[in-house]
One Martini backbone bead per residue (centre of mass of N, CA, C, O) as a GRO file, in nm:
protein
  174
    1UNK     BB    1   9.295  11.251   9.556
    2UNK     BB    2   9.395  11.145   9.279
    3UNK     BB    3   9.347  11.399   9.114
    4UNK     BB    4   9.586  11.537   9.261
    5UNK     BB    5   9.832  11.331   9.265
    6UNK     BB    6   9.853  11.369   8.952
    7UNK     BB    7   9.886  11.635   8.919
    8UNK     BB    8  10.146  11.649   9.102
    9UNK     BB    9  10.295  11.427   8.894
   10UNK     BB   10  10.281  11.627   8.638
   11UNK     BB   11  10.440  11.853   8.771
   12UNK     BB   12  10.694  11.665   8.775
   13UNK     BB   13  10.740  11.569   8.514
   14UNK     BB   14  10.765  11.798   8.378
   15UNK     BB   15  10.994  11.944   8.522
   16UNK     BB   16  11.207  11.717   8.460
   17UNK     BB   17  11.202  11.721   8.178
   18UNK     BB   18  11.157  12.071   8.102
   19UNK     BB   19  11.054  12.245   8.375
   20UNK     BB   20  10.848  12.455   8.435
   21UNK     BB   21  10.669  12.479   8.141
   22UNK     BB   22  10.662  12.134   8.176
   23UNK     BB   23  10.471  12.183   8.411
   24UNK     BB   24  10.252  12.403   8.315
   25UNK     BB   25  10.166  12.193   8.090
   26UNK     BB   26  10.079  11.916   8.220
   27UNK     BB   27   9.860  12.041   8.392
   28UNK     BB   28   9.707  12.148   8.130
   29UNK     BB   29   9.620  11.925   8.037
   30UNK     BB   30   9.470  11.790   8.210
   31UNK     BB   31   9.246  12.021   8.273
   32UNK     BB   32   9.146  12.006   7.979
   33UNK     BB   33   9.096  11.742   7.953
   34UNK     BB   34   8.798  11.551   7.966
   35UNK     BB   35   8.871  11.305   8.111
   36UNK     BB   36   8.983  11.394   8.367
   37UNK     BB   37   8.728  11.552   8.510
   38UNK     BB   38   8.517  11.304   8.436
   39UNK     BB   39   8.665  11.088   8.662
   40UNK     BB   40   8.687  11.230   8.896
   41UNK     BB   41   8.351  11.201   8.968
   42UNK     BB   42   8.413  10.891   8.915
   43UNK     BB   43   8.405  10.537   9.023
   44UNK     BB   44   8.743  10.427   8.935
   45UNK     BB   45   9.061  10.312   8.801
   46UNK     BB   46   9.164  10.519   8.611
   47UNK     BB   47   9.283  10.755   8.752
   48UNK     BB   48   9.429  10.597   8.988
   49UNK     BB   49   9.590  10.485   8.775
   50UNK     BB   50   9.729  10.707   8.645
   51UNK     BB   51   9.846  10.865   8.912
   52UNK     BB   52  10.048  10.630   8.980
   53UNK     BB   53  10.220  10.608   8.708
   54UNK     BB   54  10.333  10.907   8.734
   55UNK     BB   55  10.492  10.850   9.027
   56UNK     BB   56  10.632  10.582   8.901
   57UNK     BB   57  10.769  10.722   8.712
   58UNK     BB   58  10.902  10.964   8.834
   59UNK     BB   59  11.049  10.824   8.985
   60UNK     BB   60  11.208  10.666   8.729
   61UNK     BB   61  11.355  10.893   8.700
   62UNK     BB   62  11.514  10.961   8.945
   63UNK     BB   63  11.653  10.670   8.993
   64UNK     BB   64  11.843  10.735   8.697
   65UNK     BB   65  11.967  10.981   8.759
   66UNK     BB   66  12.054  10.959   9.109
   67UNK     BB   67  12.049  10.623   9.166
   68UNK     BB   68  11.802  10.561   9.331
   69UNK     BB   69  11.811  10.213   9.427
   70UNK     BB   70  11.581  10.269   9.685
   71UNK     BB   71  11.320  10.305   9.464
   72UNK     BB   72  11.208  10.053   9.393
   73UNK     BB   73  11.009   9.995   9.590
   74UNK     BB   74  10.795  10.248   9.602
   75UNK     BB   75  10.743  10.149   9.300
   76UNK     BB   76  10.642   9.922   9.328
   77UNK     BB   77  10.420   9.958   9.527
   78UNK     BB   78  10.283  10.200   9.304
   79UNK     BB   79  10.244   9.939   9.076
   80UNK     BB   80  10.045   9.752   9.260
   81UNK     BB   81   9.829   9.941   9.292
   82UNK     BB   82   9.784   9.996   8.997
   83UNK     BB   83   9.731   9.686   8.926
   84UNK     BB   84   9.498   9.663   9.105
   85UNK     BB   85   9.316   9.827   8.916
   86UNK     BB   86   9.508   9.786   8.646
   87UNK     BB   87   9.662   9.568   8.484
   88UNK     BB   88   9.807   9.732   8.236
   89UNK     BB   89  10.003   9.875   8.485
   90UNK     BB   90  10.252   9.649   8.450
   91UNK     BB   91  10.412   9.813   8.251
   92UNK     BB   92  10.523  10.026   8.418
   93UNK     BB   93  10.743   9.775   8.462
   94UNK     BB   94  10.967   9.828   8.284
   95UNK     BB   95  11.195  10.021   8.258
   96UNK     BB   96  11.265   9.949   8.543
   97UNK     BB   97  11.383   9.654   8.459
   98UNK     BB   98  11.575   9.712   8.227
   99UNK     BB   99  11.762   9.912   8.426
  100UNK     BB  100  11.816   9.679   8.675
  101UNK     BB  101  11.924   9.457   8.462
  102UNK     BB  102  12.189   9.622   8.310
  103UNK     BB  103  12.289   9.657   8.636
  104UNK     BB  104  12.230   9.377   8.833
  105UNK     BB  105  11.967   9.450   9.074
  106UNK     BB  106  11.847   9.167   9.157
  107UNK     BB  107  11.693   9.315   9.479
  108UNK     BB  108  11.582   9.506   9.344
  109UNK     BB  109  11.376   9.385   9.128
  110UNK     BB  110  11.241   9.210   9.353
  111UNK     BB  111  11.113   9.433   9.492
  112UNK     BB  112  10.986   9.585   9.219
  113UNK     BB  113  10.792   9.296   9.157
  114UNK     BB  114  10.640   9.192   9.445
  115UNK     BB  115  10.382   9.378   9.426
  116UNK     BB  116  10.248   9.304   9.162
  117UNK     BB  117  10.255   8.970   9.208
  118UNK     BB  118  10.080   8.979   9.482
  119UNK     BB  119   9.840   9.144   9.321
  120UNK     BB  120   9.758   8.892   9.081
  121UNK     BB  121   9.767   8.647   9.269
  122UNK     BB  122   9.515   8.748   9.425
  123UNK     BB  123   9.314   8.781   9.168
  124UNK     BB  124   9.379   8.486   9.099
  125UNK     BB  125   9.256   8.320   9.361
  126UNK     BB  126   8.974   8.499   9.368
  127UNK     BB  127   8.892   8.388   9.075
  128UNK     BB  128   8.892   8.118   9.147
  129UNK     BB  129   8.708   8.113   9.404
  130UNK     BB  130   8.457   8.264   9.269
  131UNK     BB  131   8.472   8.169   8.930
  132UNK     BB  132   8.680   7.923   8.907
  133UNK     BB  133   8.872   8.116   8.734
  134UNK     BB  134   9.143   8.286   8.658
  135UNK     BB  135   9.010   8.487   8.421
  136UNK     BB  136   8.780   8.582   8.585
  137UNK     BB  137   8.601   8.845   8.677
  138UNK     BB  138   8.244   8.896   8.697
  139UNK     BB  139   8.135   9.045   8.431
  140UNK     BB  140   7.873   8.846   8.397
  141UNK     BB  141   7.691   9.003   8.649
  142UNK     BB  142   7.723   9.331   8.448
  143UNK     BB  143   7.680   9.194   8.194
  144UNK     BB  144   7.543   9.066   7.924
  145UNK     BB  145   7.823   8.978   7.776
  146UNK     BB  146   8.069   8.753   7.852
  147UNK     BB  147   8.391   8.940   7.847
  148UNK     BB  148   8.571   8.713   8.003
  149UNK     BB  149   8.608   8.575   7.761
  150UNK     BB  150   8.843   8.579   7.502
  151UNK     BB  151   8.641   8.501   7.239
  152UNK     BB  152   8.468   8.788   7.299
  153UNK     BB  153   8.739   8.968   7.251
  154UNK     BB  154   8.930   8.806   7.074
  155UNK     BB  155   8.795   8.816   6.762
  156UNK     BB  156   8.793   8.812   6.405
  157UNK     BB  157   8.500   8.895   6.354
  158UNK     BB  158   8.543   9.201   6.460
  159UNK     BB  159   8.667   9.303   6.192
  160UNK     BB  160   8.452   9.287   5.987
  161UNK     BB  161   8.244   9.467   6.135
  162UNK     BB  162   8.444   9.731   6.185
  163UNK     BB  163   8.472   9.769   5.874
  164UNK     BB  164   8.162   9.818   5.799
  165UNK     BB  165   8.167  10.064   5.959
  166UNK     BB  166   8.409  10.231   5.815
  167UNK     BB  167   8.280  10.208   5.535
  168UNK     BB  168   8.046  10.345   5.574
  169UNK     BB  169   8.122  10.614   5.708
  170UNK     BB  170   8.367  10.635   5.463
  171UNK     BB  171   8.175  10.639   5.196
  172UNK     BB  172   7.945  10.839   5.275
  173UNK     BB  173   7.869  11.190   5.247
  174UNK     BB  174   7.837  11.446   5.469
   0.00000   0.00000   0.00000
């Protein structure tokens, strides 16, 4: 369903841009991407967070051409479901807060942003009740290396080991 919903959010997008021929690339890209093809046979919340993405542009777009800004709350809201499957699609209200803020929209605004931070706010509740901590998130119980914790994952460590690799790798004749 999701991997439909995104083609044709891809079709929509690429039409607003570009016309009829940024409508049939946009879909040509998707098709030909491996990665799109290859997650949509996966349960993952990469793809349905794309394809989530792509219609909360699109909305973005229409909102901004033609005023519509009784769509803030429908993008905030797909903007919601997708922060509930990948937190950094919350970057995707960026954008539309910017244009909301220039105009003074300040409960467009409110509608615009309340259904992502009611599921951050939920995720956060949830990892604390169930994990300790806001920022836990249970990928300690199926990873060997629990990188729930942020010096496991952003550590200057990692800079030295990965310089080594590209050194080794690129310094080497093929």
């Amino acid at each position: 369903i999701f991997s439909v919903l995104g083609m044709i959010a891809a079709w929509c997008l690429g039409r607003e841009v570009s016309g009829i021929q940024g409508a049939v690339l946009s879909l040509l890209v998707l098709l030909v991407a491996t990665e799109y093809p290859l997650f949509s046979k996966q349960i993952m919340g990469d793809l349905p967070a794309a394809a989530l993405l792509m219609l909360a542009a699109y909305g973005f777009l229409l909102m901004r051409r033609d005023r519509l800004y009784a769509l803030a709350l429908p993008i905030g809201i797909v903007c919601g479901f997708a922060v509930a499957l990948r937190p950094l699609m919350a970057l995707a209200l960026l954008p539309v807060v910017i244009h909301l803020l220039r105009n003074r929209l300040w409960l467009r605004l409110l509608l615009c942003t309340l259904p992502s931070v009611a599921f951050i706010s939920a995720t956060f509740l949830y990892n604390q009740s169930v994990f300790g901590d806001l920022f836990r998130t249970g990928y300690n119980y199926w990873t060997a290396i629990p990188y729930d914790y942020p010096k496991l994952v952003w550590s200057f460590d990692y800079v030295t080991i990965n310089l080594g690799v590209v050194w080794r790798y690129t310094s080497t004749p093929a």
